[in-house]
Coordinates of C-alpha atoms and ligand atoms in Angstrom, one line a residue:
M15 CA 6.1 -16.8 -25.1
S16 CA 4.1 -12.9 -26.5
S17 CA 4.1 -11.5 -23.4
F18 CA 7.9 -10.0 -23.5
R19 CA 7.1 -8.3 -27.3
G20 CA 9.2 -5.3 -26.9
R21 CA 10.5 -6.1 -22.5
I22 CA 13.6 -3.4 -22.4
V23 CA 15.7 -5.7 -19.7
S24 CA 18.1 -2.5 -18.5
A25 CA 17.3 -1.1 -15.1
T26 CA 17.2 2.1 -16.1
C27 CA 14.1 1.9 -18.8
F28 CA 12.6 -0.8 -16.2
V29 CA 11.0 3.0 -14.2
V30 CA 10.0 4.1 -17.3
L31 CA 8.1 0.8 -18.1
L32 CA 7.0 0.5 -14.6
T33 CA 4.5 4.1 -14.8
V34 CA 2.8 3.2 -18.2
C35 CA 2.8 -0.7 -18.1
S36 CA -0.3 -2.0 -15.3
W37 CA 1.5 -5.5 -15.7
A38 CA 5.2 -4.9 -14.7
F39 CA 5.9 -4.5 -11.1
S40 CA 9.0 -5.2 -9.2
G41 CA 10.2 -7.3 -6.8
P42 CA 12.7 -8.2 -3.9
T43 CA 15.9 -6.6 -3.8
I44 CA 18.9 -9.2 -3.5
S45 CA 22.7 -7.9 -2.3
I46 CA 25.3 -10.0 -3.0
A47 CA 28.6 -9.9 -2.3
V48 CA 31.8 -11.9 -4.7
D49 CA 34.9 -12.6 -3.8
A50 CA 36.6 -13.3 -5.6
T51 CA 40.4 -13.2 -4.0
E52 CA 40.9 -16.5 -4.4
A53 CA 41.0 -17.0 -8.3
P54 CA 44.4 -18.5 -8.8
R55 CA 43.0 -20.7 -6.5
K56 CA 40.2 -21.9 -8.0
I57 CA 36.5 -20.9 -5.7
L58 CA 34.8 -18.1 -4.8
H59 CA 32.7 -17.4 -2.1
A60 CA 29.5 -15.0 -2.4
K61 CA 26.9 -13.9 0.0
L62 CA 24.2 -12.8 -0.5
R63 CA 21.2 -11.4 2.2
I64 CA 17.5 -12.5 0.1
P65 CA 14.3 -11.1 1.3
A66 CA 11.7 -14.3 2.6
T67 CA 8.6 -14.8 5.2
P68 CA 8.4 -17.6 7.1
G69 CA 7.8 -21.1 5.8
T70 CA 9.9 -22.7 2.0
L71 CA 12.1 -20.2 1.0
T72 CA 12.7 -22.0 -3.1
L73 CA 15.3 -20.6 -4.8
Y74 CA 17.5 -21.1 -7.7
Y75 CA 20.6 -21.8 -9.1
P76 CA 20.5 -20.7 -12.7
K77 CA 20.4 -23.8 -14.6
W78 CA 19.3 -22.5 -18.5
I79 CA 22.1 -20.4 -19.5
P80 CA 21.4 -17.4 -22.2
G81 CA 23.1 -17.9 -25.0
E82 CA 24.8 -21.8 -24.5
H83 CA 21.0 -22.5 -25.2
A84 CA 20.6 -25.6 -23.0
P85 CA 20.7 -26.8 -19.2
D86 CA 24.3 -26.6 -18.0
G87 CA 24.0 -24.3 -15.6
P88 CA 27.4 -25.9 -13.4
V89 CA 25.1 -26.6 -10.0
V90 CA 27.8 -29.1 -9.4
D91 CA 30.6 -26.9 -8.3
L92 CA 28.8 -25.2 -6.0
A93 CA 29.5 -25.9 -2.7
G94 CA 30.1 -24.1 0.6
L95 CA 26.2 -23.6 0.8
K96 CA 24.8 -22.3 4.5
F97 CA 21.3 -20.8 6.0
F98 CA 21.5 -18.3 8.1
A99 CA 18.4 -15.5 9.6
S100 CA 19.4 -13.7 12.8
G101 CA 22.6 -15.9 13.3
K102 CA 20.8 -19.1 13.3
P103 CA 21.3 -22.3 11.1
L104 CA 19.0 -23.1 9.0
E105 CA 18.0 -26.5 7.4
W106 CA 17.0 -26.8 3.2
R107 CA 17.5 -29.3 1.4
R108 CA 17.3 -30.1 -2.7
D109 CA 14.0 -30.5 -5.2
L110 CA 14.0 -34.1 -6.0
L111 CA 12.3 -33.8 -8.9
D112 CA 15.2 -30.7 -10.2
G113 CA 18.4 -30.7 -8.6
W114 CA 18.5 -27.1 -9.0
T115 CA 16.5 -26.0 -6.7
I116 CA 16.9 -25.6 -3.0
L117 CA 14.6 -25.4 -0.6
V118 CA 15.2 -23.4 2.9
E119 CA 13.4 -23.7 6.0
V120 CA 12.7 -19.6 7.4
P121 CA 11.7 -20.2 11.3
A122 CA 8.8 -17.4 12.3
G123 CA 9.1 -14.6 12.4
E124 CA 12.6 -14.0 10.1
N125 CA 12.0 -11.7 7.1
E126 CA 15.0 -12.0 5.4
V127 CA 18.6 -15.0 4.6
L128 CA 21.2 -14.7 4.5
A129 CA 23.0 -17.2 2.4
D130 CA 27.0 -18.1 2.1
L131 CA 28.8 -20.1 -0.8
D132 CA 31.4 -20.8 -3.3
Y133 CA 32.0 -22.0 -6.9
L134 CA 34.3 -24.3 -7.9
E135 CA 36.3 -22.7 -10.9
P136 CA 37.3 -26.2 -12.5
A137 CA 40.9 -27.7 -11.6
T138 CA 42.8 -28.4 -14.5
L139 CA 42.0 -27.1 -18.1
V140 CA 38.1 -28.0 -18.9
G141 CA 36.6 -26.6 -22.1
G142 CA 32.6 -26.1 -22.6
F143 CA 30.7 -22.7 -22.3
S144 CA 31.4 -21.1 -19.4
A145 CA 31.6 -23.2 -16.5
G146 CA 34.6 -24.5 -18.1
S147 CA 38.1 -23.0 -17.3
S148 CA 37.1 -19.1 -16.7
A149 CA 40.8 -18.6 -13.4
T150 CA 44.2 -18.6 -13.8
E151 CA 46.7 -17.4 -12.1
K152 CA 46.6 -14.3 -13.7
L153 CA 42.7 -14.2 -14.7
L154 CA 38.7 -14.2 -13.8
I155 CA 36.6 -14.0 -15.9
L156 CA 33.5 -14.1 -13.8
S157 CA 29.8 -15.5 -15.1
W158 CA 27.1 -13.7 -12.2
N159 CA 25.2 -16.8 -12.9
Q160 CA 27.3 -19.1 -11.1
V161 CA 28.1 -17.8 -7.3
L162 CA 24.2 -17.0 -6.8
L163 CA 21.0 -17.9 -6.3
Y164 CA 16.9 -15.9 -6.8
P165 CA 14.1 -17.0 -5.2
K166 CA 10.9 -18.6 -6.4
G167 CA 7.8 -16.5 -8.8
W168 CA 9.2 -13.9 -10.0
K169 CA 10.6 -13.0 -13.5
S170 CA 15.4 -12.4 -13.6
D171 CA 13.4 -8.9 -15.3
D172 CA 11.4 -7.8 -11.5
L173 CA 14.4 -9.1 -9.7
T174 CA 17.1 -6.1 -8.2
Y175 CA 20.2 -7.2 -7.6
S176 CA 23.1 -4.7 -5.8
A177 CA 26.2 -6.1 -6.6
S178 CA 29.8 -6.4 -5.2
L179 CA 33.4 -7.9 -6.1
R180 CA 36.5 -8.4 -4.9
I181 CA 39.3 -9.0 -7.5
P182 CA 42.9 -9.7 -6.5
D183 CA 44.9 -6.7 -5.3
G184 CA 46.3 -5.6 -8.6
W185 CA 43.9 -6.5 -10.7
K186 CA 41.7 -4.7 -13.1
Y187 CA 39.1 -4.8 -14.7
A188 CA 36.1 -4.8 -17.8
T189 CA 32.5 -5.4 -17.5
S190 CA 29.6 -3.0 -19.3
L191 CA 27.9 -3.7 -16.0
P192 CA 27.7 0.4 -14.5
V193 CA 30.1 1.2 -11.6
S194 CA 29.1 2.8 -8.9
N195 CA 31.7 3.5 -6.9
S196 CA 35.4 1.2 -6.6
N197 CA 38.1 1.4 -3.9
G198 CA 41.0 -0.4 -5.5
S199 CA 40.0 -3.8 -5.4
D200 CA 36.7 -3.4 -4.3
L201 CA 33.7 -2.3 -6.7
H202 CA 30.6 -1.6 -6.6
F203 CA 27.6 -2.0 -9.3
A204 CA 25.0 0.1 -9.6
P205 CA 21.4 -1.6 -8.5
V206 CA 21.1 -3.9 -11.9
S207 CA 17.7 -6.5 -12.7
L208 CA 19.0 -9.9 -12.6
T209 CA 18.7 -9.9 -16.0
M210 CA 20.9 -7.8 -16.4
L211 CA 23.6 -8.7 -14.1
V212 CA 23.5 -12.4 -15.5
D213 CA 24.2 -10.6 -19.1
S214 CA 27.1 -8.7 -18.0
P215 CA 30.3 -11.2 -17.0
V216 CA 33.2 -9.2 -15.2
L217 CA 36.9 -8.9 -16.6
A218 CA 39.5 -8.8 -14.2
A219 CA 42.9 -9.5 -14.7
Q220 CA 46.4 -8.7 -13.8
Y221 CA 47.2 -7.3 -17.1
L222 CA 44.7 -5.8 -19.3
K223 CA 44.1 -3.5 -22.1
A224 CA 41.4 -1.4 -22.9
V225 CA 41.0 -0.3 -26.8
P226 CA 38.5 2.8 -27.9
L227 CA 37.3 1.6 -30.7
N228 CA 34.9 4.7 -32.0
P229 CA 36.7 7.5 -29.6
G230 CA 33.8 9.9 -29.7
Q231 CA 31.1 8.7 -31.1
T232 CA 27.8 7.8 -29.0
P233 CA 27.8 4.3 -28.2
P234 CA 30.7 4.2 -27.5
A235 CA 32.6 0.8 -28.0
E236 CA 35.9 -0.8 -26.4
L237 CA 37.9 -3.8 -26.5
D238 CA 39.2 -5.3 -23.6
A239 CA 41.6 -7.5 -24.1
A240 CA 43.6 -9.5 -20.8
A241 CA 46.0 -12.3 -20.9
D242 CA 48.1 -14.8 -19.0
S243 CA 51.2 -11.9 -20.0
A244 CA 51.3 -8.3 -20.9
A245 CA 53.4 -9.0 -24.8
A246 CA 50.4 -11.3 -25.5
L247 CA 48.5 -7.7 -25.2
E248 CA 50.8 -6.6 -27.6
P249 CA 49.5 -7.2 -31.8
P250 CA 50.7 -4.7 -35.0
Q251 CA 48.3 -1.5 -34.7
E252 CA 46.7 -2.5 -38.1
V253 CA 45.2 -5.4 -35.2
W254 CA 42.9 -2.7 -33.6
D255 CA 42.7 -0.6 -36.6
R256 CA 40.8 -3.7 -37.8
Y257 CA 38.2 -4.6 -35.0
R258 CA 37.3 -0.5 -35.3
N259 CA 36.1 -1.4 -38.6
L260 CA 34.1 -3.8 -37.4
V261 CA 32.3 -1.2 -35.2
T262 CA 32.4 0.6 -38.5
Q263 CA 30.9 -2.3 -40.3
A264 CA 28.2 -3.4 -38.1
G265 CA 26.9 0.4 -37.9
A266 CA 26.1 0.1 -42.0
L267 CA 25.2 -2.8 -41.1
F268 CA 22.1 -2.6 -38.4
G269 CA 22.1 1.9 -38.6
T270 CA 21.5 1.6 -35.0
Q271 CA 23.0 0.0 -31.5
H272 CA 21.3 -1.7 -28.9
Y273 CA 23.5 -0.9 -26.5
R274 CA 24.3 2.0 -23.8
D275 CA 28.4 1.2 -24.1
Y276 CA 29.1 -2.4 -25.6
H277 CA 32.9 -3.9 -24.0
F278 CA 34.5 -6.7 -25.6
L279 CA 36.0 -8.5 -23.0
Y280 CA 38.4 -11.0 -25.1
T281 CA 40.3 -13.2 -22.9
L282 CA 44.0 -14.3 -23.8
S283 CA 44.9 -17.7 -22.6
D284 CA 45.5 -21.6 -22.6
H285 CA 44.6 -22.3 -19.7
V286 CA 40.6 -20.7 -20.2
A287 CA 37.7 -22.6 -22.1
H288 CA 37.6 -21.3 -25.2
F289 CA 34.4 -20.2 -26.8
G290 CA 32.4 -16.4 -27.3
L291 CA 28.8 -15.6 -25.2
E292 CA 26.7 -12.9 -26.2
H293 CA 25.4 -10.5 -24.2
H294 CA 23.8 -7.8 -25.2
E295 CA 26.3 -5.0 -23.8
S296 CA 28.8 -7.4 -24.0
D297 CA 30.4 -10.7 -24.8
D298 CA 32.7 -13.0 -23.9
S299 CA 35.3 -14.6 -26.3
R300 CA 37.9 -17.0 -24.9
V301 CA 41.1 -18.0 -27.4
E302 CA 44.6 -18.5 -27.1
E303 CA 47.5 -16.7 -25.3
R304 CA 48.8 -16.3 -28.7
G305 CA 45.3 -15.2 -30.3
L306 CA 45.5 -11.4 -31.3
V307 CA 49.7 -11.4 -31.4
D308 CA 50.0 -14.8 -33.8
E309 CA 48.8 -14.2 -37.3
T310 CA 48.0 -17.4 -38.1
E311 CA 45.5 -17.4 -34.5
R312 CA 44.1 -14.2 -35.6
K313 CA 43.5 -15.7 -39.1
L314 CA 41.8 -18.6 -37.1
N315 CA 39.8 -16.6 -34.6
A316 CA 38.7 -13.9 -37.0
G317 CA 35.5 -14.4 -37.3
L318 CA 34.5 -14.9 -33.2
L319 CA 34.5 -11.2 -32.0
P320 CA 32.1 -10.1 -35.9
H321 CA 30.0 -13.3 -33.9
E322 CA 29.3 -12.0 -30.6
Y323 CA 28.6 -8.6 -31.5
V324 CA 25.7 -9.4 -33.8
H325 CA 24.9 -11.4 -31.6
S326 CA 23.3 -7.6 -29.4
W327 CA 21.0 -7.2 -32.2
N328 CA 20.2 -10.8 -33.9
G329 CA 19.8 -13.4 -30.3
K330 CA 19.5 -10.0 -27.8
Y331 CA 17.4 -8.3 -29.2
R332 CA 16.1 -10.3 -32.2
R333 CA 15.3 -13.3 -30.0
P334 CA 12.8 -16.5 -31.3
A335 CA 10.6 -16.1 -28.7
D336 CA 10.3 -19.6 -27.4
L337 CA 14.3 -18.7 -26.5
A338 CA 12.5 -15.6 -24.3
T339 CA 12.6 -17.7 -20.8
P340 CA 11.0 -15.5 -18.3
D341 CA 14.4 -16.9 -15.4
Y342 CA 16.9 -19.2 -15.8
Q343 CA 14.6 -22.6 -15.0
Q344 CA 12.2 -22.7 -17.4
P345 CA 13.2 -24.9 -20.7
M346 CA 14.0 -22.5 -23.9
Q347 CA 13.0 -24.2 -26.9
T348 CA 15.5 -24.1 -29.4
D349 CA 13.8 -24.6 -33.2
L350 CA 14.8 -21.4 -34.5
L351 CA 18.5 -21.3 -33.8
W352 CA 19.3 -21.6 -36.9
V353 CA 18.1 -18.1 -37.4
Y354 CA 19.4 -16.7 -34.1
E355 CA 22.5 -18.3 -35.3
G356 CA 22.6 -19.6 -38.3
L357 CA 21.9 -15.9 -39.7
T358 CA 24.4 -14.5 -36.3
E359 CA 27.0 -16.6 -38.2
Y360 CA 26.7 -15.2 -42.2
L361 CA 26.7 -12.1 -41.2
G362 CA 29.4 -12.4 -38.7
N363 CA 31.8 -13.8 -41.3
I364 CA 30.6 -11.0 -44.9
L365 CA 31.6 -8.7 -41.3
T366 CA 34.7 -9.4 -40.4
A367 CA 36.0 -9.9 -44.6
R368 CA 34.1 -6.5 -44.5
S369 CA 36.3 -5.4 -41.1
A370 CA 39.2 -6.8 -43.2
L371 CA 39.6 -9.4 -40.7
W372 CA 39.7 -11.7 -43.3
T373 CA 41.1 -10.8 -46.3
P374 CA 37.9 -11.5 -49.0
E375 CA 40.7 -15.0 -50.0
Q376 CA 40.5 -16.0 -46.0
Y377 CA 36.7 -15.6 -46.4
R378 CA 36.7 -17.6 -49.3
D379 CA 39.2 -20.0 -48.3
Y380 CA 37.0 -21.0 -44.7
L381 CA 34.0 -21.0 -46.9
A382 CA 35.4 -24.0 -49.1
S383 CA 36.8 -25.3 -45.8
A384 CA 33.3 -25.5 -44.8
A385 CA 30.9 -25.8 -47.8
A386 CA 32.9 -29.3 -47.6
E387 CA 32.2 -30.9 -44.6
L388 CA 28.5 -30.5 -45.1
D389 CA 29.2 -32.3 -48.3
H390 CA 30.6 -34.7 -46.6
L391 CA 28.6 -35.1 -43.5
P392 CA 26.4 -38.4 -44.5
G393 CA 24.5 -37.5 -40.9
R394 CA 22.1 -34.8 -42.7
T395 CA 20.2 -38.4 -44.4
W396 CA 18.7 -39.6 -41.6
R397 CA 19.3 -35.7 -39.2
N398 CA 17.7 -32.5 -40.9
L399 CA 18.4 -29.0 -40.7
Q400 CA 15.6 -28.8 -38.0
D401 CA 16.3 -31.5 -35.5
T402 CA 20.0 -30.5 -35.5
A403 CA 18.0 -27.2 -34.2
D404 CA 15.2 -28.4 -31.8
A405 CA 18.7 -30.9 -30.7
A406 CA 20.8 -28.1 -29.9
P407 CA 21.1 -28.9 -26.2
Q408 CA 22.4 -31.8 -25.8
L409 CA 24.0 -32.3 -29.5
Y410 CA 26.2 -28.9 -28.0
F411 CA 27.7 -30.8 -25.5
A412 CA 27.9 -35.0 -27.9
R413 CA 31.6 -36.0 -28.4
Q414 CA 32.9 -35.7 -31.5
P415 CA 33.4 -39.2 -32.5
W416 CA 31.4 -40.1 -34.8
Y417 CA 29.9 -36.4 -35.8
S418 CA 29.0 -37.1 -39.4
W419 CA 27.4 -39.7 -39.5
R420 CA 25.7 -38.3 -36.3
R421 CA 25.8 -34.2 -37.3
G422 CA 26.3 -31.9 -34.3
T423 CA 24.7 -28.6 -33.6
D424 CA 26.6 -27.5 -37.7
F425 CA 22.7 -25.0 -38.0
Y426 CA 26.1 -22.9 -37.6
E427 CA 27.7 -24.2 -40.8
E428 CA 25.1 -25.1 -42.7
D429 CA 23.3 -21.7 -42.2
N430 CA 25.6 -19.9 -43.8
F431 CA 25.2 -21.3 -46.7
T432 CA 21.3 -20.6 -46.6
W433 CA 21.7 -16.9 -45.6
L434 CA 23.8 -16.9 -48.6
W435 CA 21.6 -18.4 -50.6
A436 CA 18.9 -16.2 -49.5
D437 CA 20.7 -13.1 -50.0
V438 CA 21.1 -13.7 -53.6
I439 CA 17.2 -14.6 -54.0
I440 CA 17.1 -11.1 -52.6
R441 CA 20.2 -8.8 -55.4
Q442 CA 18.6 -12.0 -57.6
Q443 CA 14.8 -10.6 -57.1
T444 CA 15.2 -6.8 -57.4
K445 CA 17.6 -6.9 -59.9
G446 CA 20.2 -6.0 -57.7
A447 CA 18.5 -3.3 -56.0
K448 CA 17.9 -4.9 -52.5
S449 CA 20.1 -7.3 -50.5
L450 CA 20.0 -8.5 -47.1
D451 CA 21.3 -5.7 -45.3
D452 CA 18.2 -4.5 -46.3
F453 CA 16.6 -7.1 -44.5
C454 CA 18.7 -6.0 -41.2
K455 CA 18.2 -2.3 -41.7
L456 CA 14.4 -3.6 -41.2
F457 CA 13.9 -6.1 -38.5
H458 CA 17.0 -6.0 -36.4
G459 CA 17.6 -1.0 -36.9
A460 CA 16.0 1.3 -35.1
P461 CA 14.9 1.9 -33.2
G462 CA 17.8 1.2 -31.0
G463 CA 19.1 3.0 -28.0
T464 CA 18.8 1.0 -24.2
P465 CA 18.7 -3.2 -24.2
A466 CA 15.9 -4.4 -25.7
L467 CA 14.4 -7.6 -26.1
K468 CA 12.3 -8.1 -29.8
T469 CA 10.9 -11.8 -29.6
Y470 CA 10.1 -12.8 -33.3
T471 CA 8.2 -16.2 -34.7
F472 CA 9.1 -18.0 -38.1
D473 CA 5.6 -15.8 -39.7
D474 CA 7.0 -12.7 -38.6
L475 CA 10.9 -13.5 -40.1
V476 CA 8.4 -14.4 -43.2
K477 CA 6.6 -11.3 -43.4
A478 CA 9.8 -8.8 -42.5
L479 CA 11.7 -10.5 -45.5
N480 CA 8.7 -10.4 -48.2
Q481 CA 9.3 -6.8 -46.6
V482 CA 12.0 -6.5 -48.2
A483 CA 11.9 -8.7 -51.1
P484 CA 8.4 -10.0 -52.1
Y485 CA 9.4 -14.5 -52.2
D486 CA 7.8 -17.2 -51.0
W487 CA 10.1 -17.2 -48.0
A488 CA 7.9 -19.9 -45.8
R489 CA 8.3 -22.4 -48.9
F490 CA 12.1 -21.6 -49.0
W491 CA 13.0 -22.0 -45.9
T492 CA 10.6 -25.4 -45.1
E493 CA 12.5 -26.2 -47.7
R494 CA 16.6 -25.7 -46.6
L495 CA 15.1 -26.6 -42.5
T496 CA 13.2 -30.5 -43.9
N497 CA 15.9 -31.5 -46.3
H498 CA 18.2 -34.8 -46.1
G499 CA 20.4 -33.8 -48.8
P500 CA 22.5 -35.2 -50.7
G501 CA 25.5 -32.9 -50.1
A502 CA 25.9 -29.5 -49.0
P503 CA 23.2 -26.4 -49.6
L504 CA 25.5 -24.7 -52.0
H505 CA 23.0 -23.2 -54.0
G506 CA 23.9 -19.9 -52.2
V507 CA 27.7 -20.0 -53.4
E508 CA 27.1 -21.0 -56.9
E509 CA 25.1 -18.5 -57.4
S510 CA 27.3 -16.3 -55.8
G511 CA 29.7 -16.6 -58.7
W512 CA 31.6 -19.7 -57.1
K513 CA 32.2 -23.1 -57.7
L514 CA 33.8 -25.6 -55.1
V515 CA 36.3 -28.3 -57.0
Y516 CA 38.6 -29.9 -54.9
Q517 CA 42.5 -29.8 -55.9
D518 CA 45.4 -31.0 -54.4
T519 CA 47.4 -28.4 -52.7
P520 CA 45.4 -26.9 -49.0
T521 CA 44.4 -23.5 -49.0
D522 CA 46.2 -21.7 -46.4
Y523 CA 43.4 -21.7 -44.7
F524 CA 42.9 -25.3 -44.3
R525 CA 46.3 -26.5 -43.6
S526 CA 46.7 -23.7 -40.8
S527 CA 43.5 -24.9 -39.3
E528 CA 45.4 -28.2 -39.5
H529 CA 47.4 -27.5 -37.6
D530 CA 46.1 -25.6 -34.8
A531 CA 44.0 -28.5 -34.8
G532 CA 46.7 -31.0 -34.6
Q533 CA 44.6 -33.5 -37.0
I534 CA 45.0 -34.9 -40.4
D535 CA 42.0 -34.2 -42.1
E536 CA 41.5 -37.0 -45.0
R537 CA 37.8 -36.7 -44.6
Y538 CA 37.4 -35.9 -48.8
T539 CA 39.9 -38.9 -49.6
F540 CA 38.8 -41.8 -47.9
G541 CA 36.4 -40.2 -45.5
L542 CA 39.5 -40.6 -41.7
Q543 CA 40.0 -37.4 -40.1
L544 CA 42.6 -38.4 -37.1
R545 CA 44.9 -36.8 -35.0
D546 CA 48.6 -35.9 -35.7
D547 CA 49.2 -38.9 -33.5
G548 CA 47.6 -41.6 -35.7
G549 CA 45.0 -41.9 -33.2
I550 CA 41.0 -42.1 -35.3
I551 CA 38.7 -38.8 -34.4
D552 CA 35.9 -39.6 -37.0
T553 CA 35.6 -42.2 -39.9
V554 CA 32.8 -40.6 -42.6
E555 CA 30.0 -43.2 -43.5
G556 CA 29.9 -44.5 -46.7
M557 CA 32.9 -43.8 -48.2
M558 CA 35.8 -46.5 -48.5
A559 CA 37.5 -46.4 -44.7
A560 CA 34.4 -46.5 -43.2
K561 CA 33.1 -49.1 -46.1
A562 CA 36.5 -51.4 -45.3
G563 CA 35.7 -52.4 -41.5
I564 CA 37.7 -48.6 -40.0
G565 CA 36.1 -46.5 -37.0
P566 CA 36.4 -43.9 -34.7
G567 CA 38.3 -44.4 -31.3
M568 CA 41.0 -47.2 -33.0
R569 CA 44.4 -45.7 -34.3
V570 CA 46.8 -45.7 -37.3
V571 CA 50.0 -47.0 -36.3
A572 CA 51.4 -47.9 -40.0
V573 CA 50.7 -46.7 -43.4
N574 CA 52.6 -49.0 -46.5
G575 CA 54.9 -50.7 -43.7
R576 CA 56.1 -47.4 -42.0
R577 CA 55.2 -45.8 -38.7
F578 CA 52.6 -43.1 -39.0
S579 CA 53.8 -39.9 -39.3
A580 CA 51.4 -37.3 -41.0
E581 CA 54.3 -37.0 -44.2
V582 CA 53.8 -40.6 -44.5
L583 CA 50.2 -40.8 -45.2
H584 CA 50.3 -37.7 -47.2
D585 CA 53.6 -39.7 -49.5
A586 CA 51.5 -42.9 -49.4
I587 CA 48.2 -41.0 -50.7
K588 CA 50.5 -39.3 -53.7
A589 CA 51.6 -42.8 -55.0
A590 CA 49.0 -44.3 -54.8
K591 CA 47.5 -41.7 -57.1
G592 CA 46.4 -43.2 -60.5
G593 CA 47.8 -46.4 -60.1
H594 CA 47.2 -49.6 -59.1
D595 CA 49.2 -51.0 -55.3
S596 CA 46.0 -50.7 -52.4
I597 CA 47.9 -48.5 -49.0
E598 CA 48.0 -50.3 -46.8
L599 CA 47.0 -48.9 -43.0
L600 CA 47.9 -51.0 -39.7
V601 CA 45.5 -50.2 -37.3
E602 CA 45.2 -51.1 -33.6
N603 CA 41.5 -51.3 -31.8
T604 CA 41.6 -52.8 -28.0
D605 CA 44.8 -54.2 -28.2
Y606 CA 44.3 -55.3 -31.3
F607 CA 46.0 -55.1 -35.1
R608 CA 45.2 -55.4 -38.0
T609 CA 45.6 -54.1 -41.2
F610 CA 43.3 -52.2 -44.0
K611 CA 43.8 -51.8 -47.8
L612 CA 42.4 -48.8 -49.2
D613 CA 42.5 -48.8 -53.0
Y614 CA 42.3 -45.6 -53.4
H615 CA 43.6 -43.6 -56.4
D616 CA 42.6 -40.5 -56.7
G617 CA 44.9 -37.9 -54.7
E618 CA 44.6 -35.8 -52.2
Q619 CA 41.9 -33.7 -52.4
Y620 CA 41.0 -29.9 -50.9
P621 CA 38.9 -27.8 -50.7
H622 CA 39.3 -24.4 -52.6
L623 CA 36.6 -22.1 -54.2
V624 CA 37.4 -21.2 -58.1
R625 CA 35.5 -18.5 -59.7
D626 CA 32.8 -19.4 -62.1
E627 CA 32.7 -16.1 -65.0
S628 CA 29.8 -17.5 -66.5
K629 CA 27.7 -15.6 -63.5
P630 CA 28.2 -13.0 -61.8
D631 CA 30.1 -12.2 -58.9
L632 CA 28.1 -11.3 -56.0
L633 CA 29.9 -13.2 -53.7
S634 CA 33.1 -10.7 -53.8
E635 CA 30.5 -7.6 -54.2
I636 CA 28.3 -8.8 -50.5
L637 CA 32.7 -9.3 -48.9
K638 CA 32.8 -5.0 -50.1
A639 CA 33.7 -2.6 -46.7
K640 CA 30.4 -0.2 -46.6
Ligands
ZN5 ZN1 26.7 -17.7 -31.5

C-alpha cells in the first residue's frame, strides 16, 4: 500500500500533515474511559462515547493485531456489550460474515452512541500473545485494542481517541502514551489517533520500578519493570548497566531513533503469558517473576528486550507495505515477515552481545542450538522459508507436536542465519569496508524524531542492499526463500569462521534451556523431544525413533527396564555408545504399552560452534561493541 509511505502516525505530527496533504482528513473524536480497578478479578470495564448518525452504525472490535500478524483480537472475551442513545438502550446485532463487526441501530434525532463493554481477562494461566493472561493480584498490562470499538469508514490514523484510565489505588503506571493530567489513580491521556492508542499499552502495578537508561540524553529511554514482588525488581547493578549499553549500541547501529521517548515495559510474573510485542515507543515484554534477578533466567531471556527494541526501527518505522493496513479489520499479508521478524532476530541477537547482555560465548552457544534445530527440521523438505512467512497467521497458533515435520514460524531462526550470511557477503564484497550496520543506517536511519511509518517492498530492500554492496541480492533472497535444504543454511556461520559440531557434553545454554522448559532434547541422537516426565513432544521424521514407530503424544515409561527419568535415559545412551546392545524404550500410547528397540550407538550429541582457523573470525568482529 504505497499510499501509506511516509505516513506519520503521531497525533502531534498529524496536524502538520493535514496542512500539507490534501488527501488527509480528520475523523471523529471518540472518548473512552477504562476502569481497571477490578483487574485482579480479571475484568476490565470500559465506556465509550462515539459520534453517530441515524441508521445502522457499523463498529469494529480490533481483529488483526499489529505485531501479532494474525486475526487474533480476543472478541470472545468481549462481554457486557450494551449501547445507549439519550439514555435508551439500542438494538444491535453481530455481522453474520464477520464476528468482529457489530451493527447498532441508531434512532432518528441521535448524534452519538454510548457503549458499555467489559473485557474478560483469562482467569487461569493462558499463553499466547496480548490476549493471553495479562492481570494478576499485583499488576496489569492494558492493551487498548481489547477494550474498544471503532466506527467503520475511517483509517485508524484518522480517528482521535480521548482516553482515561482508572487503576487500582496505590498502583503505579508506565506507558509511552502522553498523560495530560492525573489525579491519584485517575489518568487522563492527551488525545491521540487510534493507531497510537493501540500502539501504546499501559503497564500498571503495585511494584514498579522506572530506570532511566540514558539520563540527560534525548530522546530518553527508560526501563519500566513491574513484578509480582518488590524483591523481583532488585537485580545486580550490572543488569541495568547492560540495558544502558543496549540503548547506546542501538543508537550506534541505526544512527537515529524514531521515537520521542521509549519505554521498555517489562513484566515479571509467573501468572502472565510470556512473549514480547513491539510498539513504536514501547514494548510489552513479559517473562518469569525472577527473570531479572535469576542469572539463568537472565541468560535465557537476554535477547527479548533487544529484539523488541529493534522493532521500533525494523517493523514499526520500516514496515512491509502489505503489513501496513489502514485499520485492524483489513487482513495483513505476511510474506515479508522474513525481513520484519528475521532481520530483527539477527540484529536483536547481535545487540544482545554488543550490550554484554550475552558474552560472545553465550551468543555462540545460542547460535549452535538454533543451528542444530534447523539442521533437524525435515519440514524444510516440503515447506520453504517463504511459506513459513506466508502461513504465519496460522502457524503462530500451531500446536507444538509435529513441529519438526509441520515447521512453524521459524523464519525467526532461519533468517537469523540468512542475515548473518548477508552480513558476511557485504563484508567480503567490500573487503571489510562495509557491513550490515551500514545497511541499517541507510534503511532504518535518518531523519528520525517522532514515530513515522515508511513502507517497503522486496524491490526496495534489494535496492538498499545494492547501495551498500553491489551483489545479486534478488537472486540471493529468492534462493534462500525457496530452498528446501537438506540441512540448515549455515554458510554465514562457516564463512564467519565457525563450524557447527556435535559433542557429548552440552553447552551451559543448552542445559539451561532444557531445564527451564522442563524438557529433554534428544533430537540430535535418535530424534526425540521429551518432557521430563517422559511425554513425547515431538519426533524428528526420518530419524531412528520415528522410523521405529514412536510418535508425538506417546510417553516413555521405562528405559532398559527401569522407570524413566532424564538420568536413566542419559545413562542408557552413554552405555550404548560404541556397543551392540540396543536401547529399549517401554512406551505408553492410548492405554497400550509397547517396547521399541533403538540400535543407537553414537552417544550423546550436543551442538557447539567451534572455531575454523582457516577463515578470519568475522563473527567475533560482528559481536564487538560499537
Ligand atoms: Zn519480533
